[in-house]
Amino acid sequence: MSLQAILDKEFLEKEDIVRLLAAEGDEKKALLNKALEVKLSRLDNYVHLRGLIELSNVCRKSCLYCGVRRDNDKVERYTISEDQAVECARLAQQLGYGSVAIQSGERNDPEFVAMITRIVHRIKEIDNGSLGITLSLGEQSEATYRQWFEAGAHRYLLRIESSNEDLYYRIHPRDERHDFHRRLDCIDTLLALGYQTGTGVMVGLPFQTLDILADDLLFFRQKDVAMVGMGPYIPHPDTPLYPFADQIPPAKERMDLTLKMIATLRLMMPEINMVAATANQTIDPLGREKAITAGANVIMPNLTPNEYREEYLIYPDKACVGDKPEECFSCLDIRMKAIGHEILYNEWGDSRAFLKKKRTEP
Ligand code: SAH
């Protein structure tokens, strides 16, 4: 079948997906153009913002790719104060971002759980609940997820990292803290609780194949998630996966593959929210713009107080670490206009796929 015929299909099968992910040259361009066309027709040219607060790099896990893994003792651990977190959210509100996303290393002690609940409550008090709240705080019990949901968080991001169990265990230790099936269960719990649930994978990992990446996209569709985040894997020198860095495609290819993943998923799930991850910009100065024109519609500008950012390096050379929030703000607006997109300020920017599903459920 010609690539054009695949692009015109209503429903993509696995073999179609693999074919799209392998597209190069004019075929790749055709895929990216089609994804942009689908996005513009279904979601318009709007880009939604979530002001990112990297709350803490304290982590109970030791993921083999992640710079802030528990066993990396070169990292100075920090947790920003409740007041500081709320201040960041206030800034997000003043800048018109409409939403915040709170991300952190994984902690599940009662103090942490209670602190998040209080922070969510306090953020909800800003301007009468005008800010949307996304959490990205790892694996938690159902009771914790429920408590945070009831406090007012309505979106949750938990990347599966890889939907392939073998690959999952090649990039995570095989122990009770890193359990593929528990991560899957967490995603199911989040969906059942009514969160707009997001998941995702890193692209360009060692041992990853197009076949596995196609299965990742099928996994997102099968779970019918509301949001997806996919970004290129960036080897971190202080991690056990680093020695495999010579076995992965070069940065440009990882970027291209990420764009093809985003574009293909936009065809499969036309109305979900998809983030243009900061990792894209780290390996390509125009990476976020490229992700947006390949079908993404969300950007997460960093609002973490600058003094902590150097310690939240999940991967090296992270983009915008030195930027002040206000600089990010005008920079993004100009960058989005330059590619014919418009930031939608002061709105939560919920996933249209999720809102539609909610309306049709009994
Ligand atoms: N503790 C939270 C947040 C993790 S950080 C959780 O477990 O969900 C957010 C994401 O950064 C991770 O899900 C992972 O996909 C990505 N990430 C981590 N290390 C990375 C690396 N070296 N390169 C690219 N992305 C990375």
CSV table of C-alpha atoms and ligand atoms in Angstrom, one decimal:
chain,number,residue,atom,x,y,z
A,1,MET,CA,0.0,0.0,0.0
A,2,SER,CA,1.3,3.5,-0.8
A,3,LEU,CA,2.0,5.8,2.1
A,4,GLN,CA,-0.7,8.1,0.9
A,5,ALA,CA,-3.2,5.3,1.1
A,6,ILE,CA,-2.2,4.7,4.7
A,7,LEU,CA,-2.5,8.4,5.5
A,8,ASP,CA,-6.1,8.3,4.2
A,9,LYS,CA,-7.2,5.3,6.3
A,10,GLU,CA,-9.7,5.8,9.1
A,11,PHE,CA,-8.2,3.3,11.4
A,12,LEU,CA,-4.5,2.4,11.5
A,13,GLU,CA,-3.4,-1.2,12.0
A,14,LYS,CA,0.0,-2.1,13.5
A,15,GLU,CA,1.6,-2.7,10.1
A,16,ASP,CA,0.5,0.8,9.0
A,17,ILE,CA,2.0,2.3,12.1
A,18,VAL,CA,5.3,0.6,11.6
A,19,ARG,CA,5.3,1.8,8.0
A,20,LEU,CA,4.6,5.4,9.1
A,21,LEU,CA,7.3,5.3,11.7
A,22,ALA,CA,9.8,4.2,9.1
A,23,ALA,CA,8.9,7.0,6.7
A,24,GLU,CA,11.8,9.1,5.4
A,25,GLY,CA,12.2,12.0,3.1
A,26,ASP,CA,9.1,13.1,1.2
A,27,GLU,CA,7.1,10.3,2.9
A,28,LYS,CA,8.0,11.7,6.3
A,29,LYS,CA,7.1,15.2,5.2
A,30,ALA,CA,3.7,13.9,4.0
A,31,LEU,CA,3.1,12.2,7.4
A,32,LEU,CA,4.0,15.4,9.4
A,33,ASN,CA,1.9,17.6,7.1
A,34,LYS,CA,-1.1,15.3,7.4
A,35,ALA,CA,-0.8,15.3,11.2
A,36,LEU,CA,-0.7,19.1,11.2
A,37,GLU,CA,-3.8,19.2,9.0
A,38,VAL,CA,-5.7,16.8,11.2
A,39,LYS,CA,-4.7,18.7,14.4
A,40,LEU,CA,-5.7,22.1,12.9
A,41,SER,CA,-9.1,20.8,11.7
A,42,ARG,CA,-9.9,19.1,15.0
A,43,LEU,CA,-8.3,21.3,17.6
A,44,ASP,CA,-7.5,24.6,15.7
A,45,ASN,CA,-4.1,26.2,16.0
A,46,TYR,CA,-4.2,26.6,19.8
A,47,VAL,CA,-1.4,25.8,22.2
A,48,HIS,CA,-2.1,25.2,25.9
A,49,LEU,CA,0.4,26.0,28.6
A,50,ARG,CA,1.1,24.3,31.9
A,51,GLY,CA,3.5,26.1,34.1
A,52,LEU,CA,5.9,23.4,35.3
A,53,ILE,CA,6.8,23.3,39.0
A,54,GLU,CA,9.6,20.7,39.7
A,55,LEU,CA,8.7,20.3,43.3
A,56,SER,CA,11.4,17.9,44.5
A,57,ASN,CA,14.2,15.7,43.3
A,58,VAL,CA,14.0,13.4,46.2
A,59,CYS,CA,13.1,10.0,44.8
A,60,ARG,CA,12.6,6.5,46.0
A,61,LYS,CA,13.3,5.0,42.6
A,62,SER,CA,16.4,4.3,40.6
A,63,CYS,CA,15.3,4.3,37.0
A,64,LEU,CA,18.4,3.4,34.9
A,65,TYR,CA,18.0,6.4,32.6
A,66,CYS,CA,17.1,9.2,35.0
A,67,GLY,CA,19.6,11.7,36.3
A,68,VAL,CA,17.8,12.2,39.6
A,69,ARG,CA,17.6,8.5,40.4
A,70,ARG,CA,18.0,7.7,44.1
A,71,ASP,CA,21.4,6.1,43.6
A,72,ASN,CA,22.9,9.2,41.9
A,73,ASP,CA,24.7,10.7,44.9
A,74,LYS,CA,26.1,13.6,42.8
A,75,VAL,CA,22.7,15.3,43.0
A,76,GLU,CA,21.9,17.7,45.8
A,77,ARG,CA,18.4,16.9,47.0
A,78,TYR,CA,15.9,19.6,47.5
A,79,THR,CA,12.2,20.0,48.1
A,80,ILE,CA,10.7,23.5,47.5
A,81,SER,CA,8.5,24.8,50.3
A,82,GLU,CA,4.8,24.8,50.2
A,83,ASP,CA,4.8,28.6,50.1
A,84,GLN,CA,7.2,28.6,47.2
A,85,ALA,CA,5.1,26.1,45.2
A,86,VAL,CA,2.0,28.3,45.7
A,87,GLU,CA,4.0,31.3,44.7
A,88,CYS,CA,5.0,29.6,41.5
A,89,ALA,CA,1.3,28.9,40.8
A,90,ARG,CA,0.4,32.5,41.5
A,91,LEU,CA,3.0,33.5,38.9
A,92,ALA,CA,1.4,31.1,36.5
A,93,GLN,CA,-1.9,32.7,37.1
A,94,GLN,CA,-0.5,36.2,36.6
A,95,LEU,CA,1.2,35.2,33.4
A,96,GLY,CA,-2.1,33.8,32.1
A,97,TYR,CA,-0.8,30.2,31.8
A,98,GLY,CA,-4.2,28.8,32.9
A,99,SER,CA,-2.7,25.6,34.4
A,100,VAL,CA,0.2,24.3,36.4
A,101,ALA,CA,1.8,20.9,36.4
A,102,ILE,CA,3.5,19.7,39.5
A,103,GLN,CA,6.3,17.2,38.9
A,104,SER,CA,8.6,15.5,41.4
A,105,GLY,CA,10.7,12.5,42.2
A,106,GLU,CA,8.6,9.8,43.6
A,107,ARG,CA,7.8,9.9,47.3
A,108,ASN,CA,4.9,8.3,49.0
A,109,ASP,CA,5.5,9.0,52.7
A,110,PRO,CA,2.5,10.5,54.5
A,111,GLU,CA,4.2,13.9,54.9
A,112,PHE,CA,4.6,14.2,51.2
A,113,VAL,CA,1.1,13.0,50.4
A,114,ALA,CA,-0.4,15.5,52.9
A,115,MET,CA,1.9,18.3,51.6
A,116,ILE,CA,0.6,17.8,48.0
A,117,THR,CA,-3.0,17.8,49.2
A,118,ARG,CA,-2.4,21.2,51.0
A,119,ILE,CA,-0.6,22.6,47.9
A,120,VAL,CA,-3.4,21.6,45.6
A,121,HIS,CA,-6.0,23.1,48.0
A,122,ARG,CA,-4.1,26.3,48.2
A,123,ILE,CA,-3.6,26.5,44.4
A,124,LYS,CA,-7.3,26.0,44.0
A,125,GLU,CA,-7.9,29.1,46.2
A,126,ILE,CA,-5.9,31.3,43.8
A,127,ASP,CA,-8.4,33.5,41.9
A,128,ASN,CA,-11.3,31.2,42.8
A,129,GLY,CA,-10.0,28.1,41.2
A,130,SER,CA,-9.0,29.6,37.9
A,131,LEU,CA,-5.9,27.4,37.5
A,132,GLY,CA,-6.1,23.8,36.2
A,133,ILE,CA,-3.8,21.4,38.0
A,134,THR,CA,-1.8,18.5,36.5
A,135,LEU,CA,0.1,16.2,38.8
A,136,SER,CA,3.1,14.1,37.7
A,137,LEU,CA,4.2,12.5,41.0
A,138,GLY,CA,4.8,8.9,40.1
A,139,GLU,CA,3.1,5.7,41.4
A,140,GLN,CA,0.8,6.2,44.4
A,141,SER,CA,-1.9,4.2,46.2
A,142,GLU,CA,-5.5,4.5,45.0
A,143,ALA,CA,-6.3,6.3,48.3
A,144,THR,CA,-3.6,8.9,47.6
A,145,TYR,CA,-4.7,9.4,44.0
A,146,ARG,CA,-8.2,9.9,45.2
A,147,GLN,CA,-7.2,12.3,47.9
A,148,TRP,CA,-5.4,14.5,45.4
A,149,PHE,CA,-8.3,14.3,42.9
A,150,GLU,CA,-10.7,15.3,45.6
A,151,ALA,CA,-8.4,18.2,46.6
A,152,GLY,CA,-8.8,19.5,43.0
A,153,ALA,CA,-6.1,18.0,40.8
A,154,HIS,CA,-7.9,16.9,37.6
A,155,ARG,CA,-5.0,15.7,35.3
A,156,TYR,CA,-2.3,13.2,36.0
A,157,LEU,CA,0.7,12.2,34.0
A,158,LEU,CA,2.4,8.8,34.4
A,159,ARG,CA,4.5,7.7,31.5
A,160,ILE,CA,4.6,4.0,31.1
A,161,GLU,CA,8.2,4.6,29.7
A,162,SER,CA,7.8,1.5,27.6
A,163,SER,CA,4.7,-0.6,27.1
A,164,ASN,CA,7.0,-3.6,26.3
A,165,GLU,CA,7.7,-5.5,29.5
A,166,ASP,CA,11.1,-6.7,28.4
A,167,LEU,CA,12.3,-3.2,27.5
A,168,TYR,CA,10.8,-1.9,30.7
A,169,TYR,CA,13.0,-4.1,32.7
A,170,ARG,CA,16.1,-3.3,30.7
A,171,ILE,CA,15.7,0.4,31.6
A,172,HIS,CA,14.5,-0.2,35.2
A,173,PRO,CA,15.9,-2.3,38.0
A,174,ARG,CA,14.0,-5.5,38.5
A,175,ASP,CA,12.9,-5.1,42.1
A,176,GLU,CA,9.8,-4.4,44.1
A,177,ARG,CA,10.1,-0.6,43.6
A,178,HIS,CA,10.1,-0.9,39.8
A,179,ASP,CA,7.2,-3.1,38.8
A,180,PHE,CA,5.8,-2.9,35.3
A,181,HIS,CA,2.5,-4.3,36.3
A,182,ARG,CA,2.1,-1.9,39.2
A,183,ARG,CA,2.8,1.0,36.8
A,184,LEU,CA,0.1,-0.4,34.5
A,185,ASP,CA,-2.3,-0.7,37.4
A,186,CYS,CA,-1.6,2.9,38.4
A,187,ILE,CA,-2.6,4.1,35.0
A,188,ASP,CA,-5.9,2.1,35.2
A,189,THR,CA,-6.6,3.5,38.7
A,190,LEU,CA,-6.1,7.0,37.4
A,191,LEU,CA,-8.4,6.4,34.5
A,192,ALA,CA,-11.0,4.8,36.8
A,193,LEU,CA,-10.9,7.7,39.3
A,194,GLY,CA,-11.8,10.2,36.5
A,195,TYR,CA,-8.5,11.9,36.1
A,196,GLN,CA,-7.6,13.2,32.6
A,197,THR,CA,-4.9,10.6,32.4
A,198,GLY,CA,-1.7,11.0,30.4
A,199,THR,CA,1.0,8.5,29.7
A,200,GLY,CA,3.9,8.3,27.3
A,201,VAL,CA,7.3,6.9,26.5
A,202,MET,CA,10.8,8.0,25.7
A,203,VAL,CA,11.9,7.6,22.1
A,204,GLY,CA,15.3,6.4,21.0
A,205,LEU,CA,16.0,4.1,24.0
A,206,PRO,CA,18.6,1.4,23.6
A,207,PHE,CA,17.0,-1.9,22.6
A,208,GLN,CA,13.9,-0.1,21.4
A,209,THR,CA,12.6,-1.1,17.9
A,210,LEU,CA,9.9,0.4,15.6
A,211,ASP,CA,7.8,-2.6,16.4
A,212,ILE,CA,7.9,-1.8,20.1
A,213,LEU,CA,7.2,1.9,19.4
A,214,ALA,CA,4.2,0.9,17.3
A,215,ASP,CA,3.0,-1.2,20.3
A,216,ASP,CA,3.4,1.9,22.5
A,217,LEU,CA,1.1,3.9,20.3
A,218,LEU,CA,-1.4,1.0,20.2
A,219,PHE,CA,-1.2,0.9,24.0
A,220,PHE,CA,-2.2,4.6,24.2
A,221,ARG,CA,-5.2,4.0,21.9
A,222,GLN,CA,-6.2,0.9,23.7
A,223,LYS,CA,-6.2,2.7,27.1
A,224,ASP,CA,-8.0,5.6,25.5
A,225,VAL,CA,-5.9,8.1,27.4
A,226,ALA,CA,-6.6,11.8,27.3
A,227,MET,CA,-3.0,13.0,27.0
A,228,VAL,CA,0.4,11.7,25.8
A,229,GLY,CA,3.9,12.9,26.4
A,230,MET,CA,6.7,11.6,24.2
A,231,GLY,CA,10.2,13.0,24.0
A,232,PRO,CA,13.6,11.8,22.9
A,233,TYR,CA,15.7,9.8,25.3
A,234,ILE,CA,18.8,11.8,26.3
A,235,PRO,CA,21.6,9.8,27.9
A,236,HIS,CA,22.7,11.0,31.3
A,237,PRO,CA,26.4,10.4,32.1
A,238,ASP,CA,25.6,9.6,35.8
A,239,THR,CA,23.2,6.7,35.1
A,240,PRO,CA,23.7,3.0,34.4
A,241,LEU,CA,22.2,3.2,31.0
A,242,TYR,CA,24.8,5.7,29.8
A,243,PRO,CA,27.3,3.0,28.5
A,244,PHE,CA,24.6,2.0,26.0
A,245,ALA,CA,24.6,5.5,24.5
A,246,ASP,CA,26.6,4.3,21.6
A,247,GLN,CA,23.9,1.9,20.6
A,248,ILE,CA,21.1,4.5,20.1
A,249,PRO,CA,20.4,6.6,17.0
A,250,PRO,CA,22.1,10.0,16.8
A,251,ALA,CA,20.2,13.0,18.3
A,252,LYS,CA,18.7,14.1,15.0
A,253,GLU,CA,17.3,10.7,14.3
A,254,ARG,CA,15.8,10.4,17.8
A,255,MET,CA,14.2,13.8,17.2
A,256,ASP,CA,12.8,12.7,13.8
A,257,LEU,CA,11.5,9.5,15.3
A,258,THR,CA,9.8,11.5,18.1
A,259,LEU,CA,8.2,13.7,15.5
A,260,LYS,CA,6.9,10.7,13.6
A,261,MET,CA,5.6,9.2,16.8
A,262,ILE,CA,3.7,12.4,17.6
A,263,ALA,CA,2.4,12.7,14.0
A,264,THR,CA,1.2,9.1,13.8
A,265,LEU,CA,-0.5,9.3,17.2
A,266,ARG,CA,-2.3,12.5,16.1
A,267,LEU,CA,-3.8,10.5,13.2
A,268,MET,CA,-4.8,7.7,15.6
A,269,MET,CA,-6.1,9.9,18.4
A,270,PRO,CA,-7.0,13.3,16.8
A,271,GLU,CA,-8.4,15.1,19.8
A,272,ILE,CA,-6.0,14.1,22.7
A,273,ASN,CA,-3.6,16.6,24.2
A,274,MET,CA,0.0,16.0,23.3
A,275,VAL,CA,2.9,17.8,24.8
A,276,ALA,CA,5.9,19.2,23.0
A,277,ALA,CA,8.4,18.0,25.6
A,278,THR,CA,11.3,20.1,26.7
A,279,ALA,CA,13.6,17.2,25.8
A,280,ASN,CA,12.8,18.0,22.2
A,281,GLN,CA,14.2,21.5,22.6
A,282,THR,CA,17.2,20.2,24.4
A,283,ILE,CA,18.4,18.2,21.4
A,284,ASP,CA,17.2,20.7,18.8
A,285,PRO,CA,16.8,24.5,19.4
A,286,LEU,CA,13.6,24.4,17.3
A,287,GLY,CA,12.5,21.0,18.8
A,288,ARG,CA,9.4,22.3,20.5
A,289,GLU,CA,8.2,24.1,17.4
A,290,LYS,CA,8.8,21.0,15.3
A,291,ALA,CA,6.8,18.9,17.8
A,292,ILE,CA,3.9,21.5,17.6
A,293,THR,CA,3.8,21.4,13.8
A,294,ALA,CA,4.0,17.6,13.9
A,295,GLY,CA,0.8,17.5,16.0
A,296,ALA,CA,1.5,18.4,19.6
A,297,ASN,CA,-0.6,21.1,21.3
A,298,VAL,CA,0.7,21.6,24.8
A,299,ILE,CA,3.9,23.2,26.2
A,300,MET,CA,5.1,23.2,29.7
A,301,PRO,CA,7.2,26.3,30.4
A,302,ASN,CA,9.4,25.9,33.5
A,303,LEU,CA,8.3,27.9,36.6
A,304,THR,CA,10.6,26.2,39.0
A,305,PRO,CA,12.6,28.8,41.0
A,306,ASN,CA,15.9,29.1,39.2
A,307,GLU,CA,18.0,28.2,42.2
A,308,TYR,CA,16.7,24.6,42.1
A,309,ARG,CA,16.7,23.9,38.3
A,310,GLU,CA,20.3,22.7,38.1
A,311,GLU,CA,19.3,19.9,40.5
A,312,TYR,CA,16.4,18.7,38.5
A,313,LEU,CA,18.4,17.5,35.6
A,314,ILE,CA,16.7,14.2,34.7
A,315,TYR,CA,18.8,14.5,31.5
A,316,PRO,CA,21.8,16.7,30.8
A,317,ASP,CA,21.9,20.2,29.2
A,318,LYS,CA,18.2,20.7,29.7
A,319,ALA,CA,16.8,23.7,27.8
A,320,CYS,CA,15.8,26.9,29.4
A,321,VAL,CA,17.4,26.1,32.8
A,322,GLY,CA,18.7,29.7,33.1
A,323,ASP,CA,15.6,31.5,31.8
A,324,LYS,CA,13.4,33.6,34.0
A,325,PRO,CA,9.7,32.8,33.9
A,326,GLU,CA,8.9,36.2,32.3
A,327,GLU,CA,11.4,35.6,29.6
A,328,CYS,CA,10.0,32.2,28.8
A,329,PHE,CA,6.6,33.8,28.5
A,330,SER,CA,7.4,36.3,25.8
A,331,CYS,CA,9.8,33.9,24.1
A,332,LEU,CA,7.1,31.3,23.7
A,333,ASP,CA,4.5,33.6,22.5
A,334,ILE,CA,6.8,34.8,19.7
A,335,ARG,CA,7.9,31.3,18.8
A,336,MET,CA,4.3,30.0,18.5
A,337,LYS,CA,3.2,33.0,16.4
A,338,ALA,CA,6.2,32.4,14.1
A,339,ILE,CA,4.8,28.9,13.3
A,340,GLY,CA,1.2,30.1,12.9
A,341,HIS,CA,0.0,28.9,16.3
A,342,GLU,CA,-1.7,30.8,19.1
A,343,ILE,CA,-1.3,30.3,22.8
A,344,LEU,CA,-4.6,30.1,24.5
A,345,TYR,CA,-4.1,32.1,27.7
A,346,ASN,CA,-6.2,31.9,30.9
A,347,GLU,CA,-7.8,28.6,30.1
A,348,TRP,CA,-7.3,25.1,31.5
A,349,GLY,CA,-7.0,23.7,28.0
A,350,ASP,CA,-8.5,20.3,28.8
A,351,SER,CA,-8.2,17.4,26.4
A,352,ARG,CA,-11.1,17.5,23.9
A,353,ALA,CA,-11.0,13.8,23.6
A,354,PHE,CA,-11.6,13.5,27.4
A,355,LEU,CA,-14.4,16.1,27.5
A,356,LYS,CA,-16.2,14.3,24.7
A,357,LYS,CA,-15.9,10.9,26.3
A,358,LYS,CA,-17.2,12.3,29.6
A,359,ARG,CA,-20.3,13.7,27.9
A,360,THR,CA,-21.1,10.5,26.2
A,361,GLU,CA,-20.6,8.3,29.3
A,362,PRO,CA,-23.7,7.3,31.2
B,1,SAH,N1,8.7,10.7,39.1
B,1,SAH,C1,7.7,11.0,38.1
B,1,SAH,C2,8.2,12.1,37.1
B,1,SAH,C3,9.4,11.6,36.3
B,1,SAH,S1,10.2,12.7,35.3
B,1,SAH,C4,7.2,9.8,37.5
B,1,SAH,O1,7.7,8.7,37.7
B,1,SAH,O2,6.3,9.9,36.7
B,1,SAH,C5,9.2,12.8,33.9
B,1,SAH,C6,9.7,12.0,32.7
B,1,SAH,O3,11.0,12.4,32.3
B,1,SAH,C7,9.8,10.5,32.9
B,1,SAH,O4,8.6,9.9,32.9
B,1,SAH,C8,10.7,10.1,31.8
B,1,SAH,O5,9.9,9.7,30.7
B,1,SAH,C9,11.5,11.4,31.4
B,1,SAH,N2,12.9,11.2,31.5
B,1,SAH,C10,13.6,10.8,32.6
B,1,SAH,N3,14.9,10.6,32.3
B,1,SAH,C11,15.0,11.0,31.0
B,1,SAH,C12,16.1,11.0,30.1
B,1,SAH,N4,17.4,10.7,30.4
B,1,SAH,N5,15.9,11.4,28.8
B,1,SAH,C13,14.7,11.8,28.4
B,1,SAH,N6,13.6,11.8,29.2
B,1,SAH,C14,13.8,11.4,30.5
